[in-house]
Short mmCIF file of C-alpha atoms and ligand atoms in Angstrom, two decimals:
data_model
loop_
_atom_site.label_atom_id
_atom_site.label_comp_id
_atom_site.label_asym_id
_atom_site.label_seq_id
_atom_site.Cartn_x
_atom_site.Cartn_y
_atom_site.Cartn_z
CA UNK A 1 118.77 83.16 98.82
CA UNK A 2 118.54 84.32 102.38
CA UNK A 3 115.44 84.24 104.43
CA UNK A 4 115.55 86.17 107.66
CA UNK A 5 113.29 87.20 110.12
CA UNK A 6 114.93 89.79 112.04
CA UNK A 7 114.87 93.30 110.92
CA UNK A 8 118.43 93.76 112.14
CA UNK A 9 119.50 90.64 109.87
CA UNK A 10 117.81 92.55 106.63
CA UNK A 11 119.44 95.46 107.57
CA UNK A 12 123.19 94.09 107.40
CA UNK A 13 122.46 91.92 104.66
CA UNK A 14 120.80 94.65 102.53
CA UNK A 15 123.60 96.97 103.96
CA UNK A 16 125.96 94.68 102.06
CA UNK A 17 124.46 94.47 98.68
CA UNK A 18 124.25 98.60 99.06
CA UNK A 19 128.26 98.53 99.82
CA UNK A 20 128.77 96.54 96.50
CA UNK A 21 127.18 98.49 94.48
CA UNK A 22 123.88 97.02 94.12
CA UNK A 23 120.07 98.92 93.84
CA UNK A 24 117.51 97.30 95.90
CA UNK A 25 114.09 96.29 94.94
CA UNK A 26 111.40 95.64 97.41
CA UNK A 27 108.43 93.55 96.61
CA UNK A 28 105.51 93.59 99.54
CA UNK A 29 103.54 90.73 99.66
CA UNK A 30 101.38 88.34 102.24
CA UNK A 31 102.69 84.79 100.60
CA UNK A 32 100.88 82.18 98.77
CA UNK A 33 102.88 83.44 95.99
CA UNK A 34 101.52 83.24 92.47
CA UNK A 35 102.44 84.56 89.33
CA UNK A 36 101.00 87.73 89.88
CA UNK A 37 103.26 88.47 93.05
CA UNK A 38 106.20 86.85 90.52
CA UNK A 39 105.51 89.35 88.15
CA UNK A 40 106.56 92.06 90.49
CA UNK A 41 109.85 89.79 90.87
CA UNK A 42 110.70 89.57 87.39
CA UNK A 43 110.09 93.57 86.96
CA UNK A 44 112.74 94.22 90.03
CA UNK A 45 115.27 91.11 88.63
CA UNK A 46 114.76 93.36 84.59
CA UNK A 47 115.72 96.52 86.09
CA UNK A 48 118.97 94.81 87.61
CA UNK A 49 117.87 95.36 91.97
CA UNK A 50 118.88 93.09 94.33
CA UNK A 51 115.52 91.55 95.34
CA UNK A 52 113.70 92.07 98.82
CA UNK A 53 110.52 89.68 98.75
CA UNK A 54 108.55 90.65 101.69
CA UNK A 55 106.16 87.55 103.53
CA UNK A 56 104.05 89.05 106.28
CA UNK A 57 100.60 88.74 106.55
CA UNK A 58 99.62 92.06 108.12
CA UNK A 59 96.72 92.02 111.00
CA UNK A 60 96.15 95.62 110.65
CA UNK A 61 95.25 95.81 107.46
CA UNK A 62 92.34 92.69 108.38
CA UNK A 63 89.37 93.45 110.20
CA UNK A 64 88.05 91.46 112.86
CA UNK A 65 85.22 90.01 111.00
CA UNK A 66 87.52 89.27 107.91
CA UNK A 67 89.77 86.27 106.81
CA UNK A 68 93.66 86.87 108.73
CA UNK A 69 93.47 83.51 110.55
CA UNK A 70 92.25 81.78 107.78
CA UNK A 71 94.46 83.43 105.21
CA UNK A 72 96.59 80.63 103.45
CA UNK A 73 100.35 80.75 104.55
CA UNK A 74 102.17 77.77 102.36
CA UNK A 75 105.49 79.27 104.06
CA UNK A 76 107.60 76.32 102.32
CA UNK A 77 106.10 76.63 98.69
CA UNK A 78 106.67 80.12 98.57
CA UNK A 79 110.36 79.98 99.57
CA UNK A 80 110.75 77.28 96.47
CA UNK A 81 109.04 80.53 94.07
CA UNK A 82 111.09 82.67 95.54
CA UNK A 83 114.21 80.49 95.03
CA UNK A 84 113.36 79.92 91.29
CA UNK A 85 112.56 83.15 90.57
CA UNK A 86 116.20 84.39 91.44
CA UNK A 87 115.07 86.54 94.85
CA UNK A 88 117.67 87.56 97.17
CA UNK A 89 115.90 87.89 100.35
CA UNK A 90 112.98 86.44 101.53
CA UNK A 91 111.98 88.98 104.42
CA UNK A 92 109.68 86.98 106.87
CA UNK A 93 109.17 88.49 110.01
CA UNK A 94 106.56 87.47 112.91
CA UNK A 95 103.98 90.09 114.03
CA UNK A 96 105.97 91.31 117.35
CA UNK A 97 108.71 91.74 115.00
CA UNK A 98 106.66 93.97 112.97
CA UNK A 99 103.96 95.20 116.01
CA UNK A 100 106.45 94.99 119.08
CA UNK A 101 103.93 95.27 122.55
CA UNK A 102 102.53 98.92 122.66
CA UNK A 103 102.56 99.83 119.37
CA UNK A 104 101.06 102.66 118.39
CA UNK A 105 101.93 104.55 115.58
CA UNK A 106 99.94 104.55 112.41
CA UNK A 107 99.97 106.53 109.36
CA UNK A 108 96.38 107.65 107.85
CA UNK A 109 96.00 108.86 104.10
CA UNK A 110 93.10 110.98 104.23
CA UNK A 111 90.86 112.63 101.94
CA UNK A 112 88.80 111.09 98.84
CA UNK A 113 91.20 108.38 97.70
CA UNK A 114 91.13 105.96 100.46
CA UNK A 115 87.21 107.19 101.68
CA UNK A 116 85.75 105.43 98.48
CA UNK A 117 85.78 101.36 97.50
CA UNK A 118 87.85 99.59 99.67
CA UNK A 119 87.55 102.44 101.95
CA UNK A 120 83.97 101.77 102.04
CA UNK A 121 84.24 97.87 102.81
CA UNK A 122 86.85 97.70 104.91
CA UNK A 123 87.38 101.21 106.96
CA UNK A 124 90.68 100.48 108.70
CA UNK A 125 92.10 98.62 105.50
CA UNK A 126 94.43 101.36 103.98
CA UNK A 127 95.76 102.46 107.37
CA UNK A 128 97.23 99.39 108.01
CA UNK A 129 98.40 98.93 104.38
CA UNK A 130 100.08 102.14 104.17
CA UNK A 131 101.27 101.70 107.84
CA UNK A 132 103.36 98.80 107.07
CA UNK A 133 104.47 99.50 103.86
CA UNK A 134 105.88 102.32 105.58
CA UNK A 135 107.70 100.85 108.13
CA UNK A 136 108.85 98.28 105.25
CA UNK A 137 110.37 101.70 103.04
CA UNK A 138 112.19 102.55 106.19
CA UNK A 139 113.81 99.05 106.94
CA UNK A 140 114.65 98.25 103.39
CA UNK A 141 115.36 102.11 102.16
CA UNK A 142 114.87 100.48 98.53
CA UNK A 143 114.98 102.27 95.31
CA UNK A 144 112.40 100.68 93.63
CA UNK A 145 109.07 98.89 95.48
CA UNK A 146 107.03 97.15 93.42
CA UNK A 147 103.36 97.11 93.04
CA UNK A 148 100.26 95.21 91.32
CA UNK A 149 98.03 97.22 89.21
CA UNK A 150 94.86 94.63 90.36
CA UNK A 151 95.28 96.24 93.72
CA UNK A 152 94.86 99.91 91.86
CA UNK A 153 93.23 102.06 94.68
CA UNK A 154 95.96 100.50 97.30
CA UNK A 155 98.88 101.37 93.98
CA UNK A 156 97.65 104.95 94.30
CA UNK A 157 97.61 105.55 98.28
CA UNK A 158 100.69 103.76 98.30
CA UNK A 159 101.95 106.96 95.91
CA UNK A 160 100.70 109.47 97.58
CA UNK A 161 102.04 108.12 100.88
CA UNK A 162 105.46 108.15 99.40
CA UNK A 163 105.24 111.72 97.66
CA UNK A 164 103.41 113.35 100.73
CA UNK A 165 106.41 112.08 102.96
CA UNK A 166 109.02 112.86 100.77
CA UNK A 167 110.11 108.88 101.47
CA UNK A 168 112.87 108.66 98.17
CA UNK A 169 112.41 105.53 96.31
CA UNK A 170 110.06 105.16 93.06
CA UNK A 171 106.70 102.85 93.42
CA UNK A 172 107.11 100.81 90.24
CA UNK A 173 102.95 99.96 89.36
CA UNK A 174 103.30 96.05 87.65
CA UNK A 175 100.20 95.06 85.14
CA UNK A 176 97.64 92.37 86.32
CA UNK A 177 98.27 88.86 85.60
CA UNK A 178 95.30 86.87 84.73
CA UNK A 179 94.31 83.12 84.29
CA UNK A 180 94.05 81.90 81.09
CA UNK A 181 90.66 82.16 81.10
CA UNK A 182 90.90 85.84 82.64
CA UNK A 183 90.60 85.40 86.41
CA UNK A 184 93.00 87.67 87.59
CA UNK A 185 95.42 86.13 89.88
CA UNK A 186 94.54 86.22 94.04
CA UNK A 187 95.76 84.61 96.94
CA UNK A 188 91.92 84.50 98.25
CA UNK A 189 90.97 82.37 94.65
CA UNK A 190 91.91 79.07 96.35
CA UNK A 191 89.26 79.80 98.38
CA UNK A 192 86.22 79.49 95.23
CA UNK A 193 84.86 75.71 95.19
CA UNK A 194 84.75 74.63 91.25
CA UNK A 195 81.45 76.37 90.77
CA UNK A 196 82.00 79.78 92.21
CA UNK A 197 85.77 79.58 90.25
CA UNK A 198 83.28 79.60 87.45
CA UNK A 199 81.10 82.08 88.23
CA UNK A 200 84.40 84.67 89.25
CA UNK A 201 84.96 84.80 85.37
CA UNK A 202 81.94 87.40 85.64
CA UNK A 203 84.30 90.15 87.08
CA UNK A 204 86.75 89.49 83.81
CA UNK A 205 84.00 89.05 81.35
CA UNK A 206 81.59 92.60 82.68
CA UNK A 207 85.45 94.62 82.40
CA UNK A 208 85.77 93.45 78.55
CA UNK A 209 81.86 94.15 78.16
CA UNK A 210 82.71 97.66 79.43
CA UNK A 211 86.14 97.97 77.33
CA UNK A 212 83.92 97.20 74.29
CA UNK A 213 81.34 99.65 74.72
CA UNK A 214 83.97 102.49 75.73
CA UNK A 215 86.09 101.21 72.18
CA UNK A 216 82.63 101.65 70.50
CA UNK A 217 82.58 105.25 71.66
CA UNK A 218 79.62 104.98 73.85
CA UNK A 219 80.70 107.77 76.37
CA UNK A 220 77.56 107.94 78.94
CA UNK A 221 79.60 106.35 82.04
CA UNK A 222 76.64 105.48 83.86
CA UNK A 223 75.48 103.49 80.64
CA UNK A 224 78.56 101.54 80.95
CA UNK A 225 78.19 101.11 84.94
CA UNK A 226 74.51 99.39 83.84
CA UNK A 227 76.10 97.75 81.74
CA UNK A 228 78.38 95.87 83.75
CA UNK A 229 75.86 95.94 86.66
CA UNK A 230 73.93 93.51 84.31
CA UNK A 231 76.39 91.50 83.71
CA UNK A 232 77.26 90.90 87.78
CA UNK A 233 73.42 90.46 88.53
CA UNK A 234 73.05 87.70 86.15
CA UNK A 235 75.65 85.77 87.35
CA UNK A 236 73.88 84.13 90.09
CA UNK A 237 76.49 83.14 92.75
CA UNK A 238 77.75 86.79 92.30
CA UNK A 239 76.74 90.21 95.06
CA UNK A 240 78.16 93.19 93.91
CA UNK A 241 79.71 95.36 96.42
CA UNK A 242 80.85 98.42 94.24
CA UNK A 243 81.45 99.28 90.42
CA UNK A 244 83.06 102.42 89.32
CA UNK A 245 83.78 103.80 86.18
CA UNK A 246 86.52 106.75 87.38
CA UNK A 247 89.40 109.02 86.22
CA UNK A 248 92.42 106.83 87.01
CA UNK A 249 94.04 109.21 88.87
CA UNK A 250 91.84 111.11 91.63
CA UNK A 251 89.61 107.50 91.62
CA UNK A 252 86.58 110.34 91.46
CA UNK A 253 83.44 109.17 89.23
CA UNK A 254 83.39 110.14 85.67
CA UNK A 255 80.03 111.24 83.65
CA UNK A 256 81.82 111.04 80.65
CA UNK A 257 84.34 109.15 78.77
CA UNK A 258 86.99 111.56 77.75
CA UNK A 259 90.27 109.70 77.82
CA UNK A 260 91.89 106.92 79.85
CA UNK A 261 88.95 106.02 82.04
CA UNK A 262 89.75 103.31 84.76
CA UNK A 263 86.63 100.60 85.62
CA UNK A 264 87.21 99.30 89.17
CA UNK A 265 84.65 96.62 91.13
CA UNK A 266 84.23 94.42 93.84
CA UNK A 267 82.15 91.32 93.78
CA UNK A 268 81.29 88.45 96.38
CA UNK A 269 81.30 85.06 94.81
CA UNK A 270 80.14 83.02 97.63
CA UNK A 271 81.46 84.21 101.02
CA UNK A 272 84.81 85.40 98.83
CA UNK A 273 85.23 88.75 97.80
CA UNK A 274 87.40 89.28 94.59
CA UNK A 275 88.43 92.79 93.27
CA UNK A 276 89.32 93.16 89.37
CA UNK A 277 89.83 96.16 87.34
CA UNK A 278 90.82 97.68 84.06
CA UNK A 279 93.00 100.66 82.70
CA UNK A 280 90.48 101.69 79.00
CA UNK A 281 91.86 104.18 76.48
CA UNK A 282 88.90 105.01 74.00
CA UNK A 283 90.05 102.51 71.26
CA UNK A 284 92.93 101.33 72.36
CA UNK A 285 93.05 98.97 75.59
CA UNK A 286 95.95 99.43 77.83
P1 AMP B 1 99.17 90.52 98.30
O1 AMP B 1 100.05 89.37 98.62
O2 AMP B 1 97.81 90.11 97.86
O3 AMP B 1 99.18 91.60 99.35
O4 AMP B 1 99.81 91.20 97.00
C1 AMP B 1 101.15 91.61 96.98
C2 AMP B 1 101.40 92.39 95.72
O5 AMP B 1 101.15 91.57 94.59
C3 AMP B 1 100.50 93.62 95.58
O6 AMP B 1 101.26 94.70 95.05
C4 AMP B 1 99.46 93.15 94.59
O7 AMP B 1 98.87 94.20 93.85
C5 AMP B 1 100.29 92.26 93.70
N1 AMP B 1 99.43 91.31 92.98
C6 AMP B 1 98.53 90.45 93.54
N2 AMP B 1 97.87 89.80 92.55
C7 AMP B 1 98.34 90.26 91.37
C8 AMP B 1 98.05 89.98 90.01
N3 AMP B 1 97.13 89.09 89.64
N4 AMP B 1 98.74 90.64 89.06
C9 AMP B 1 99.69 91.56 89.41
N5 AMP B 1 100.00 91.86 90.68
C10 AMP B 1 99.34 91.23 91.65
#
């Protein structure tokens, strides 16, 4: 496995996998790997690429009052993952690598997707996700990049950055991997002391509430919002910041449940905020 931190190194390296034949796969991450970022490995290693694990934890995508300095970076634990998990490259680049002096250029997806949840939070979010992303498409050129379904709302502006610019590679969406207990996997969990770890199972626990009722054919979306609105305001270490219940493509509210419905929310537990969300077919999860 090679870890370089040059864009010029990735370049010939990944130049010389492409001259022998082999597909490329990239995987974007921000480290403190876990098996929800190895997921996205094993799908690129299954569909036979030669593996480009991105490690850069992006300022722009951070606000100022939010967590980039304190963002965990176990640089050394990661590169043992990686390693294990067959990756090719590690790509690890510092930020004037990425954001040479005078930077300026920035790519904004407008419109309804990125002006609702996350949009809502954290304003300059998406244009910094979909900025470097961007600039990581056109250093790599992969075929495949691989995404996490438990970041669902960044999954779809990723897709319709990628269609709108005609940039030719396919975004691969991965499922969510949970704890055993249902937590879904985060880089921000190991910031939860033992009782707010606890109290995070609410986010799991409120998405099955709301997969039951939709499999018992209530339909009345704002009965199941309630629903799981009770369930987050009982849990007492637990703020909601949004709950959804929305047509998994456009991310647009639904009044009714007609078919795949997607339920998307965002809780504080503590000072940490945790997103979580689940893909519901009327009787028949997915
Ligand atoms: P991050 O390092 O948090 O920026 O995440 C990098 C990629 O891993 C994104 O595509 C995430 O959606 C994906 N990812 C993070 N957590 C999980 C998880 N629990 N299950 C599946 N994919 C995940």
């Amino acid at each position: 496995m090679l870890v370089v931190e040059r864009i010029s190194d990735l370049r010939k390296a990944i130049d010389e996998a492409k001259l022998i034949g082999r597909t490329v796969g990239l995987v974007p991450t921000m480290g403190a790997l876990h098996e929800g970022h190895l997921s996205l490995v094993k799908a690129s290693k299954d569909a036979g690429d030669f593996t480009v694990v991105s490690i850069f934890v992006n300022p722009t995508q951070f606000a100022p009052t939010e967590d980039l300095q304190k963002y965990p970076r176990p640089f050394e634990a990661d590169t043992e993952k990686c390693e294990e998990a067959g990756v090719d490259i590690i790509f690890h680049p510092s930020v004037e690598e990425m954001y040479p002096a005078g930077f300026s250029t920035y790519i904004n997806v407008e419109g309804p997707l990125t002006e609702l949840w996350e949009g809502v939070s954290r304003p300059t979010h998406f244009r910094g996700v979909v900025t470097i992303c961007a600039k990581l498409f056109a250093v790599v050129e992969p075929e495949r990049a691989y995404f996490g379904m438990k970041d669902y709302q960044q999954l779809k502006v990723i897709q319709k950055m990628v269609r709108e610019l005609n940039i030719p590679l396919n975004i691969i969406p991965v499922p969510i991997v949970r704890e055993n207990d249902g937590l879904a996997m985060s880089s921000r969990n190991i910031y939860l002391n033992p009782q707010e770890r606890k109290a995070a199972l609410v986010l799991y626990r409120s998405l099955l509430r709301a997969r039951d009722l939709i499999e018992s054919k209530e339909t009345n979306a704002e009965i199941i919002r309630q629903f799981v609105h009770d369930t987050i305001t009982a849990e007492p270490l637990a703020t909601e910041d949004y709950i959804a219940v929305a047509d998994p493509e456009t991310l647009q509210p639904v009044e009714k449940i007609k078919g795949r419905t997607l339920i998307a929310l965002a809780v504080r537990i503590g000072k940490t905020r945790l997103i979580d969300n689940m893909l519901i077919k009327p009787n028949k999860p997915v």
